[in-house]
Coordinates of C-alpha atoms in Angstrom, one line a residue:
M1 CA 0.0 0.0 0.0
S2 CA 1.5 3.4 -1.0
K3 CA 2.4 5.9 1.6
T4 CA 0.2 8.9 1.6
R5 CA 1.3 12.4 0.9
K6 CA 1.0 13.3 4.6
S7 CA 3.2 10.5 5.8
L8 CA 5.8 11.3 3.1
R9 CA 5.8 15.0 4.1
N10 CA 6.1 14.3 7.8
G11 CA 9.2 12.2 7.2
L12 CA 10.7 14.6 4.6
L13 CA 12.8 16.9 6.8
G14 CA 13.9 14.4 9.4
A15 CA 15.0 11.8 6.9
A16 CA 16.8 14.5 4.8
L17 CA 18.7 16.0 7.7
A18 CA 19.6 12.5 9.0
L19 CA 21.2 11.8 5.6
G20 CA 23.0 15.2 5.6
V21 CA 21.7 16.2 2.1
S22 CA 19.0 18.8 2.8
A23 CA 20.1 21.0 5.7
G24 CA 18.3 24.3 5.7
V25 CA 15.2 23.1 3.8
T26 CA 12.0 23.8 5.7
G27 CA 8.9 21.6 5.8
P28 CA 6.1 22.4 3.3
A29 CA 2.6 23.5 4.1
A30 CA 0.3 20.6 4.8
A31 CA -1.8 21.0 1.6
E32 CA 1.2 20.9 -0.8
N33 CA 2.1 18.1 -3.2
V34 CA 5.9 17.9 -2.9
A35 CA 8.3 16.1 -5.2
T36 CA 11.8 15.3 -4.0
V37 CA 14.1 14.8 -6.9
N38 CA 17.7 13.5 -6.9
V39 CA 20.2 15.1 -9.4
V40 CA 23.8 14.2 -9.6
Q41 CA 25.2 17.5 -10.9
I42 CA 25.1 20.9 -9.2
F43 CA 23.1 23.7 -10.7
G44 CA 25.9 25.8 -12.1
T45 CA 23.6 28.7 -13.0
I46 CA 19.9 29.5 -13.5
D47 CA 20.6 32.5 -15.8
P48 CA 18.6 31.6 -19.0
A49 CA 21.3 33.3 -21.1
K50 CA 24.0 31.1 -19.6
I51 CA 22.5 27.6 -19.0
N52 CA 24.0 24.8 -21.0
D53 CA 23.9 21.5 -19.3
Y54 CA 21.5 18.8 -17.9
T55 CA 20.6 20.3 -14.5
E56 CA 20.7 23.9 -15.7
Y57 CA 18.1 23.2 -18.4
M58 CA 16.1 21.3 -15.8
A59 CA 15.9 24.6 -13.8
G60 CA 15.3 26.7 -16.9
V61 CA 12.4 24.8 -18.3
N62 CA 10.6 25.1 -14.9
L63 CA 11.5 28.7 -14.1
Y64 CA 11.1 30.3 -17.5
E65 CA 8.8 30.2 -20.6
A66 CA 9.7 30.5 -24.2
L67 CA 7.7 31.4 -27.3
T68 CA 7.2 27.7 -28.0
T69 CA 7.6 24.3 -26.5
L70 CA 7.5 20.7 -27.9
D71 CA 5.9 17.4 -27.4
S72 CA 7.3 13.9 -27.0
K73 CA 7.6 13.5 -30.8
G74 CA 9.6 16.7 -31.2
N75 CA 6.7 18.8 -32.7
I76 CA 7.0 22.5 -32.0
L77 CA 3.9 23.8 -30.1
P78 CA 2.7 27.2 -29.1
L79 CA 3.5 28.4 -25.5
I80 CA 3.9 32.2 -25.0
A81 CA 3.2 32.6 -28.7
E82 CA -0.2 31.5 -29.8
K83 CA 0.8 31.4 -33.4
W84 CA 3.5 32.5 -35.9
D85 CA 4.0 33.3 -39.5
V86 CA 7.0 32.5 -41.7
S87 CA 7.9 34.4 -44.8
D88 CA 8.3 32.6 -48.1
D89 CA 12.0 33.0 -48.1
T90 CA 12.1 31.7 -44.5
L91 CA 14.1 34.8 -43.3
T92 CA 11.3 36.4 -41.3
Y93 CA 9.4 34.8 -38.4
T94 CA 6.6 36.8 -36.8
F95 CA 5.3 35.5 -33.4
H96 CA 1.9 36.6 -32.0
L97 CA 1.9 36.5 -28.2
K98 CA -0.9 34.9 -26.2
D99 CA -3.1 37.0 -23.9
G100 CA -3.0 36.5 -20.2
V101 CA 0.7 35.4 -19.8
T102 CA 2.3 37.0 -16.8
F103 CA 5.7 37.0 -15.2
Q104 CA 6.0 35.8 -11.6
D105 CA 5.6 39.3 -10.3
G106 CA 2.2 39.5 -12.0
S107 CA 3.3 41.9 -14.8
P108 CA 2.3 41.0 -18.4
V109 CA 4.7 39.3 -20.8
E110 CA 5.1 41.6 -23.8
A111 CA 7.0 41.7 -27.0
K112 CA 9.6 44.0 -25.5
D113 CA 10.5 41.3 -23.1
V114 CA 11.2 38.9 -25.9
V115 CA 13.4 41.5 -27.7
Y116 CA 15.3 42.2 -24.5
S117 CA 15.9 38.5 -23.8
V118 CA 17.3 37.8 -27.3
K119 CA 19.5 40.9 -27.2
R120 CA 20.7 39.9 -23.8
L121 CA 21.5 36.4 -24.9
L122 CA 23.4 37.6 -28.0
S123 CA 25.3 40.3 -26.0
L124 CA 26.4 38.0 -23.3
N125 CA 27.3 35.4 -25.9
E126 CA 27.1 32.4 -23.5
G127 CA 24.8 29.4 -23.1
P128 CA 22.9 28.8 -26.4
A129 CA 24.0 32.0 -28.1
F130 CA 26.5 30.2 -30.3
L131 CA 23.5 28.6 -32.2
F132 CA 22.7 32.0 -33.6
E133 CA 26.1 33.1 -34.7
G134 CA 25.8 34.7 -38.1
V135 CA 22.0 34.1 -38.0
L136 CA 20.8 36.8 -35.6
D137 CA 22.3 40.0 -34.4
P138 CA 20.9 42.4 -31.7
D139 CA 18.9 44.3 -34.3
S140 CA 17.4 41.2 -35.8
V141 CA 14.5 41.1 -33.4
S142 CA 11.9 43.9 -32.9
A143 CA 8.6 44.5 -31.2
I144 CA 5.9 45.4 -33.8
D145 CA 3.5 46.1 -31.0
N146 CA 3.0 44.8 -27.4
K147 CA 1.8 41.4 -28.7
T148 CA 3.9 40.9 -31.8
V149 CA 7.6 40.2 -32.1
Q150 CA 9.5 39.7 -35.3
F151 CA 12.8 38.0 -36.1
K152 CA 14.7 38.9 -39.3
L153 CA 17.3 36.3 -39.9
N154 CA 20.6 37.2 -41.7
K155 CA 20.5 34.1 -43.7
V156 CA 18.5 30.9 -44.1
Y157 CA 18.7 28.8 -41.0
S158 CA 16.5 25.8 -41.2
P159 CA 16.6 24.7 -37.5
F160 CA 15.5 28.1 -36.3
L161 CA 12.0 27.1 -35.2
T162 CA 13.4 24.1 -33.3
N163 CA 15.6 26.5 -31.3
T164 CA 12.8 28.7 -30.1
P165 CA 11.9 26.5 -27.0
I166 CA 15.3 27.5 -25.5
L167 CA 14.9 31.2 -26.0
F168 CA 13.6 31.7 -22.5
V169 CA 12.0 35.1 -21.9
V170 CA 13.2 37.3 -19.0
N171 CA 11.1 40.0 -17.3
S172 CA 12.9 43.0 -18.8
D173 CA 11.6 45.6 -16.3
L174 CA 12.7 43.5 -13.4
A175 CA 16.1 42.9 -14.9
E176 CA 16.6 46.6 -15.6
E177 CA 15.6 47.5 -12.1
N178 CA 18.5 45.3 -10.9
N179 CA 21.3 46.2 -13.4
S180 CA 24.2 48.6 -12.9
D181 CA 26.7 50.4 -15.0
S182 CA 29.2 47.6 -14.4
D183 CA 26.5 44.9 -14.9
P184 CA 24.1 46.2 -17.6
W185 CA 22.5 42.9 -18.2
A186 CA 21.8 42.2 -14.5
T187 CA 23.9 39.0 -14.5
Q188 CA 24.4 39.1 -10.8
Y189 CA 20.7 39.3 -10.1
L190 CA 19.6 36.7 -12.6
A191 CA 22.3 34.3 -11.4
N192 CA 20.5 34.1 -8.1
N193 CA 16.9 35.0 -8.8
S194 CA 14.2 33.8 -11.3
A195 CA 12.6 36.4 -13.4
G196 CA 10.5 34.4 -15.8
A197 CA 6.9 33.4 -16.6
G198 CA 7.5 29.7 -15.8
A199 CA 5.3 27.4 -13.8
Y200 CA 7.7 27.6 -10.8
M201 CA 9.6 30.2 -8.9
L202 CA 12.9 29.8 -7.2
D203 CA 12.3 29.4 -3.4
S204 CA 15.7 28.5 -2.0
W205 CA 19.1 27.4 -3.4
N206 CA 22.0 26.0 -1.4
R207 CA 24.6 25.5 -4.1
G208 CA 26.1 22.0 -4.2
A209 CA 23.4 20.6 -1.9
N210 CA 19.8 21.4 -2.9
M211 CA 17.4 23.7 -4.7
T212 CA 13.6 24.3 -4.0
I213 CA 11.2 25.7 -6.5
K214 CA 7.5 26.5 -5.8
R215 CA 4.6 26.9 -8.1
Y216 CA 3.6 30.3 -9.4
D217 CA -0.1 30.6 -8.7
G218 CA -0.7 33.0 -11.7
Y219 CA 0.8 30.6 -14.2
H220 CA -1.0 31.1 -17.5
L221 CA -1.9 27.4 -18.1
G222 CA -3.6 27.0 -14.6
W223 CA -3.3 24.4 -11.9
T224 CA -5.2 21.3 -10.8
D225 CA -5.4 19.6 -7.4
E226 CA -3.0 16.9 -8.5
A227 CA -0.3 19.4 -9.6
I228 CA 3.1 19.4 -8.1
D229 CA 3.3 22.4 -5.8
T230 CA 6.9 22.2 -4.7
V231 CA 9.9 20.5 -6.2
R232 CA 13.0 19.8 -4.0
F233 CA 16.2 18.9 -5.8
V234 CA 18.7 17.0 -3.7
V235 CA 22.2 17.1 -5.3
T236 CA 24.1 13.9 -4.6
N237 CA 25.8 11.2 -6.5
E238 CA 26.2 8.9 -3.5
E239 CA 24.4 5.7 -4.3
A240 CA 23.8 4.9 -0.7
T241 CA 22.2 8.2 -0.1
V242 CA 19.8 7.7 -3.0
K243 CA 18.8 4.3 -1.8
A244 CA 18.3 5.6 1.7
L245 CA 16.0 8.4 0.4
A246 CA 13.9 5.8 -1.3
A247 CA 13.9 3.5 1.7
S248 CA 12.5 6.3 3.8
G249 CA 9.8 7.0 1.2
E250 CA 11.1 10.5 0.6
L251 CA 12.5 10.1 -2.9
S252 CA 9.9 11.0 -5.6
M253 CA 12.3 10.7 -8.7
S254 CA 15.9 9.6 -9.0
S255 CA 18.3 10.8 -11.5
D256 CA 19.0 8.8 -14.7
A257 CA 22.7 8.3 -13.8
Q258 CA 22.6 5.8 -10.9
A259 CA 24.4 2.5 -10.8
Q260 CA 22.3 -0.5 -12.0
E261 CA 22.4 -2.0 -8.5
T262 CA 20.7 1.1 -7.1
Y263 CA 17.8 0.8 -9.6
D264 CA 17.5 -2.9 -8.8
S265 CA 17.4 -2.1 -5.1
I266 CA 14.9 0.7 -5.3
G267 CA 12.7 -1.3 -7.8
K268 CA 12.2 -4.0 -5.1
L269 CA 10.5 -1.5 -2.7
P270 CA 6.7 -1.7 -2.8
D271 CA 6.1 2.1 -3.3
Y272 CA 8.5 2.4 -6.3
R273 CA 8.7 1.5 -10.0
I274 CA 11.6 1.7 -12.4
I275 CA 10.8 3.4 -15.7
E276 CA 12.9 2.6 -18.8
Y277 CA 12.7 4.6 -21.9
P278 CA 14.6 5.1 -25.2
T279 CA 16.3 8.5 -25.6
A280 CA 18.1 10.6 -28.2
T281 CA 21.1 10.8 -25.7
N282 CA 24.4 9.3 -26.7
F283 CA 27.2 8.3 -24.4
Y284 CA 30.6 9.0 -26.0
L285 CA 34.3 8.8 -25.2
K286 CA 35.0 12.2 -26.7
L287 CA 38.5 12.2 -28.1
N288 CA 40.5 15.4 -28.2
H289 CA 41.9 15.8 -31.7
Q290 CA 44.3 18.6 -30.6
V291 CA 46.4 16.9 -27.9
A292 CA 48.7 13.8 -27.8
P293 CA 48.1 11.0 -28.4
T294 CA 44.5 11.4 -29.7
D295 CA 45.7 13.9 -32.3
D296 CA 46.6 10.8 -34.3
V297 CA 43.7 9.1 -36.1
N298 CA 45.3 5.7 -35.7
I299 CA 45.3 6.2 -31.9
R300 CA 41.7 7.2 -32.0
R301 CA 40.8 4.1 -34.0
A302 CA 42.9 2.0 -31.6
I303 CA 40.9 3.3 -28.6
A304 CA 37.6 2.6 -30.5
A305 CA 38.7 -1.0 -31.3
A306 CA 39.8 -1.5 -27.7
T307 CA 36.3 -0.7 -26.4
D308 CA 34.2 -3.6 -25.1
Y309 CA 30.9 -2.3 -26.3
E310 CA 28.8 -5.3 -25.4
T311 CA 30.1 -5.5 -21.8
I312 CA 29.4 -1.8 -21.3
R313 CA 25.9 -2.0 -22.6
A314 CA 25.0 -5.3 -20.9
A315 CA 26.6 -4.8 -17.5
L316 CA 27.5 -1.2 -16.9
L317 CA 25.1 1.2 -18.7
P318 CA 22.0 0.1 -20.6
G319 CA 21.8 1.3 -24.1
E320 CA 21.4 0.6 -27.8
P321 CA 24.3 0.1 -30.2
L322 CA 25.5 3.3 -31.8
A323 CA 27.3 3.5 -35.2
G324 CA 28.1 7.2 -35.3
P325 CA 27.6 10.6 -33.8
M326 CA 23.8 10.7 -34.2
P327 CA 21.2 8.1 -33.1
A328 CA 18.6 6.8 -35.5
V329 CA 15.8 9.0 -33.9
F330 CA 16.0 11.4 -36.9
A331 CA 15.4 8.6 -39.4
E332 CA 15.4 10.5 -42.6
A333 CA 18.8 12.0 -41.8
Y334 CA 20.4 8.9 -40.4
N335 CA 23.2 7.2 -42.4
N336 CA 22.2 3.5 -42.5
D337 CA 25.4 2.6 -44.2
L338 CA 27.5 3.0 -41.1
A339 CA 28.9 -0.2 -39.6
M340 CA 28.5 -0.8 -35.9
P341 CA 31.9 -0.6 -34.1
K342 CA 33.5 -3.9 -32.8
F343 CA 35.7 -4.8 -29.9
D344 CA 38.9 -6.2 -31.4
L345 CA 42.1 -5.9 -29.4
E346 CA 44.3 -7.3 -32.2
A347 CA 42.9 -4.6 -34.6
A348 CA 43.5 -2.0 -31.9
R349 CA 47.1 -3.1 -31.5
A350 CA 47.6 -2.8 -35.2
H351 CA 46.3 0.7 -35.2
V352 CA 48.7 1.7 -32.4
E353 CA 51.6 0.3 -34.5
K354 CA 50.6 2.5 -37.5
S355 CA 50.6 5.6 -35.3
K356 CA 53.3 8.2 -34.8
Y357 CA 53.5 7.1 -31.2
A358 CA 54.5 3.5 -31.9
G359 CA 57.8 1.9 -30.9
G360 CA 58.5 3.6 -27.6
D361 CA 57.5 3.5 -24.0
P362 CA 53.8 2.9 -23.1
I363 CA 51.8 5.8 -24.4
P364 CA 50.3 8.0 -21.6
V365 CA 46.6 8.8 -22.1
E366 CA 44.1 10.3 -19.7
I367 CA 40.4 9.3 -19.3
M368 CA 38.3 11.9 -17.5
F369 CA 34.9 11.1 -16.0
V370 CA 32.5 12.4 -13.4
A371 CA 33.8 11.7 -9.9
G372 CA 31.4 9.7 -7.8
L373 CA 29.5 8.1 -10.7
A374 CA 30.1 4.4 -10.2
F375 CA 29.3 3.3 -13.7
E376 CA 31.6 5.9 -15.3
E377 CA 34.4 4.8 -13.1
E378 CA 33.7 1.1 -14.0
I379 CA 33.8 2.0 -17.7
A380 CA 37.1 3.9 -17.2
L381 CA 38.6 0.9 -15.4
L382 CA 37.5 -1.5 -18.2
M383 CA 39.1 0.9 -20.8
K384 CA 42.3 1.0 -18.7
S385 CA 42.4 -2.8 -18.6
N386 CA 42.1 -3.1 -22.4
L387 CA 44.3 -0.1 -23.4
D388 CA 47.1 -1.1 -21.1
Q389 CA 47.3 -4.4 -22.9
I390 CA 48.0 -2.7 -26.3
G391 CA 50.7 -0.2 -25.3
F392 CA 49.1 2.5 -23.3
N393 CA 49.7 3.9 -19.8
T394 CA 46.1 4.8 -19.0
I395 CA 45.6 7.4 -16.3
L396 CA 42.2 7.8 -14.7
K397 CA 41.1 11.4 -14.0
P398 CA 37.9 11.6 -12.0
E399 CA 36.6 15.2 -11.7
P400 CA 33.5 17.0 -10.5
W401 CA 31.3 17.9 -13.4
N402 CA 31.9 21.7 -12.9
R403 CA 35.6 21.1 -13.1
M404 CA 35.2 19.0 -16.3
T405 CA 33.3 21.8 -18.0
E406 CA 36.0 24.2 -16.9
L407 CA 38.8 22.0 -18.4
A408 CA 36.8 21.7 -21.6
G409 CA 37.3 25.4 -22.3
K410 CA 40.8 25.0 -23.9
P411 CA 42.2 22.2 -26.0
E412 CA 45.4 22.0 -23.9
T413 CA 43.4 21.4 -20.7
T414 CA 40.9 19.0 -22.2
P415 CA 42.1 15.4 -21.6
A416 CA 42.6 13.0 -24.4
I417 CA 39.5 10.8 -23.5
N418 CA 36.4 12.1 -21.9
E419 CA 33.2 10.2 -20.8
V420 CA 30.3 12.5 -21.7
F421 CA 26.6 12.1 -22.3
Y422 CA 25.2 14.3 -25.1
G423 CA 21.6 14.5 -26.3
A424 CA 19.5 16.6 -28.6
T425 CA 19.3 20.1 -27.1
Y426 CA 16.7 20.9 -29.8
P427 CA 14.8 18.5 -32.0
S428 CA 16.9 18.7 -35.2
P429 CA 19.9 16.7 -36.5
D430 CA 21.8 20.0 -36.4
S431 CA 21.9 19.7 -32.6
F432 CA 24.3 16.8 -32.9
F433 CA 26.6 18.3 -35.5
Y434 CA 26.8 22.0 -34.9
T435 CA 26.9 21.9 -31.1
Q436 CA 29.5 19.1 -30.9
Y437 CA 31.7 19.5 -34.0
H438 CA 31.5 23.0 -35.6
S439 CA 34.4 25.2 -34.8
N440 CA 32.1 28.0 -33.7
A441 CA 30.9 25.7 -30.9
K442 CA 34.4 25.0 -29.5
G443 CA 35.3 25.3 -25.9
T444 CA 32.2 23.7 -24.2
W445 CA 31.8 20.3 -22.6
A446 CA 29.7 19.3 -25.7
S447 CA 32.6 19.9 -28.0
M448 CA 35.5 18.3 -26.2
E449 CA 36.6 16.7 -29.5
W450 CA 38.1 19.9 -30.7
V451 CA 37.7 18.7 -34.3
L452 CA 38.4 22.1 -35.9
D453 CA 37.8 20.9 -39.4
P454 CA 37.0 23.7 -42.0
E455 CA 35.6 21.2 -44.4
L456 CA 33.3 19.8 -41.8
D457 CA 32.3 23.3 -40.8
A458 CA 31.3 24.0 -44.4
M459 CA 29.2 20.9 -44.5
I460 CA 27.3 21.8 -41.3
D461 CA 26.8 25.3 -42.6
A462 CA 25.4 24.0 -45.9
A463 CA 22.9 21.8 -44.1
R464 CA 21.8 24.7 -41.9
G465 CA 21.5 27.0 -44.9
T466 CA 19.2 25.0 -47.1
A467 CA 15.4 24.6 -47.0
D468 CA 15.6 21.6 -49.3
I469 CA 15.0 18.8 -46.8
A470 CA 16.2 16.0 -49.1
K471 CA 19.5 17.9 -49.8
Q472 CA 19.8 18.7 -46.1
N473 CA 19.4 15.0 -45.1
Q474 CA 22.0 13.9 -47.6
I475 CA 24.5 16.4 -46.1
Y476 CA 23.7 15.1 -42.6
K477 CA 24.5 11.5 -43.9
D478 CA 27.8 12.7 -45.4
I479 CA 28.7 14.5 -42.1
Q480 CA 28.1 11.2 -40.2
A481 CA 30.4 9.3 -42.6
R482 CA 33.1 11.9 -42.3
L483 CA 33.1 11.9 -38.5
V484 CA 33.1 8.1 -38.4
D485 CA 36.0 8.0 -40.8
Q486 CA 37.9 10.5 -38.6
Q487 CA 37.0 8.5 -35.5
S488 CA 35.9 11.8 -33.9
D489 CA 34.7 9.8 -30.8
V490 CA 34.2 6.3 -29.5
F491 CA 30.5 5.9 -30.1
L492 CA 29.5 3.8 -27.1
L493 CA 25.8 3.7 -27.1
T494 CA 22.5 5.5 -27.2
Q495 CA 21.2 5.6 -23.7
R496 CA 18.2 3.7 -22.6
S497 CA 17.4 5.6 -19.5
Q498 CA 16.3 4.3 -16.2
Q499 CA 14.8 6.3 -13.4
A500 CA 13.2 5.4 -10.1
F501 CA 9.7 6.9 -9.5
H502 CA 7.5 6.9 -6.4
N503 CA 4.2 5.4 -7.4
C504 CA 2.5 8.7 -6.4
L505 CA 4.4 10.7 -9.1
Q506 CA 2.8 10.2 -12.5
G507 CA 2.7 11.8 -15.9
F508 CA 6.4 11.6 -16.9
S509 CA 7.0 11.6 -20.7
W510 CA 10.4 11.7 -22.4
V511 CA 10.9 14.7 -24.8
P512 CA 13.7 14.9 -27.4
M513 CA 15.2 18.2 -26.0
Q514 CA 17.6 18.4 -23.1
S515 CA 15.8 18.1 -19.8
F516 CA 12.5 19.3 -21.1
E517 CA 11.0 16.0 -19.9
F518 CA 11.6 17.3 -16.4
N519 CA 9.0 20.1 -16.7
F520 CA 7.2 19.3 -13.5
Y521 CA 4.1 21.2 -14.5
N522 CA 3.4 18.2 -16.8
M523 CA 3.5 15.7 -13.9
K524 CA 1.0 15.0 -11.1
W525 CA 0.8 13.6 -7.6
V526 CA -2.0 11.0 -7.5
C527 CA -2.0 10.0 -3.8
D528 CA -4.6 11.4 -1.4

């Protein structure tokens, strides 16, 4: 028999404090539906112009609204905008805003706020700004009237509409009230406060430990009795802590990055279920093309051949075989001619012998992974066992995620091999190619390959610049073939995610856009 909301709430604070993960979090009002959610990465920022990873987008999609959103099939749907028009040349997009949408201070969302938010994003040039390089400039967006905003693109950019769900809209009046001469875009304020029209408002935030968001009563889509009123994020990658949260009945939803044994353990509890679902998220060994020894394609091919794909997928991280940089979710653009990689130590040894590093001492190579994630450490240990047999001296480099993202900023500080998940940040094949491999996107955790290939850049630009879908898809197929030939990465798998859910929390549905499935407005608490 499932525990009731009341019993879960009464145990919430005591269990959390006993575990040492939620100090400073106060108990909710008795009438609230509370979800306690485990995440394994810290929230680096909640500034919508700077967010760029899994947890940051999880905060963004709950705190802010955009012109559009999307469904589980990747279809773009109205949100703040009730409709839009596209010119015949696809250079002009005109969005008509919905009536009754307000920011969390009760003020109306107007076209000027959209204009401000886009100009702010482009001026700060962080987060998703790189997607619009050469496409938009600060004068590209204008308010026709209070309810109409127009984008004039500098060139044809076919994925533009698929990018609009991440153009989160900021309350421009509130931001300007909190700016200064030294901080004209209110970055200090927006780094610590929510100023959006999202379903939830920031309530408290203890960096590195927890974050609490509470519902905005004036949210334009309204609320039901089963709505989630409060979401408490507990930041921990300790498997024992996650299991203890579930054993106490406090855990509502786990992360999707736990060890298999943790899912097995929680799944045996009577109040929990384990949900498995396919994703568009790949798990890579990202190989840095600009440092030794992975600057040599033969070394990159050797590492790929020394990877025990089946053991990793069967025993360490569930997933589907992956032949290249993009999963088959975008079927029309997928290159079906790519062969699945194979584990072959003899072939790996032959590639090492062809490399410029052959014939000397064992070749030093670093593998960086997220410290504290058991399955990533196990993968690194398996890789070390195999690589050390064929002439490498493999050095394991566990780091906190925020340190990994910092090291990714320069090629010389990015290790040779890096364990990284990457999924569609917007529902287009372009998301896999531009964000990871285009030179304009260099210096982020998503682009730790440092490919820096002008011919590849030109191919990606050509696909972005054509409205001919058949031509575009052929370019995407050619891009995949080129990246596989270069062995840009070790293509480990397409993740088949698992998460533990309390039976009271329902309504979860995967969405092909980074963390948009964790919009808690779409979920419900079904227990009395």
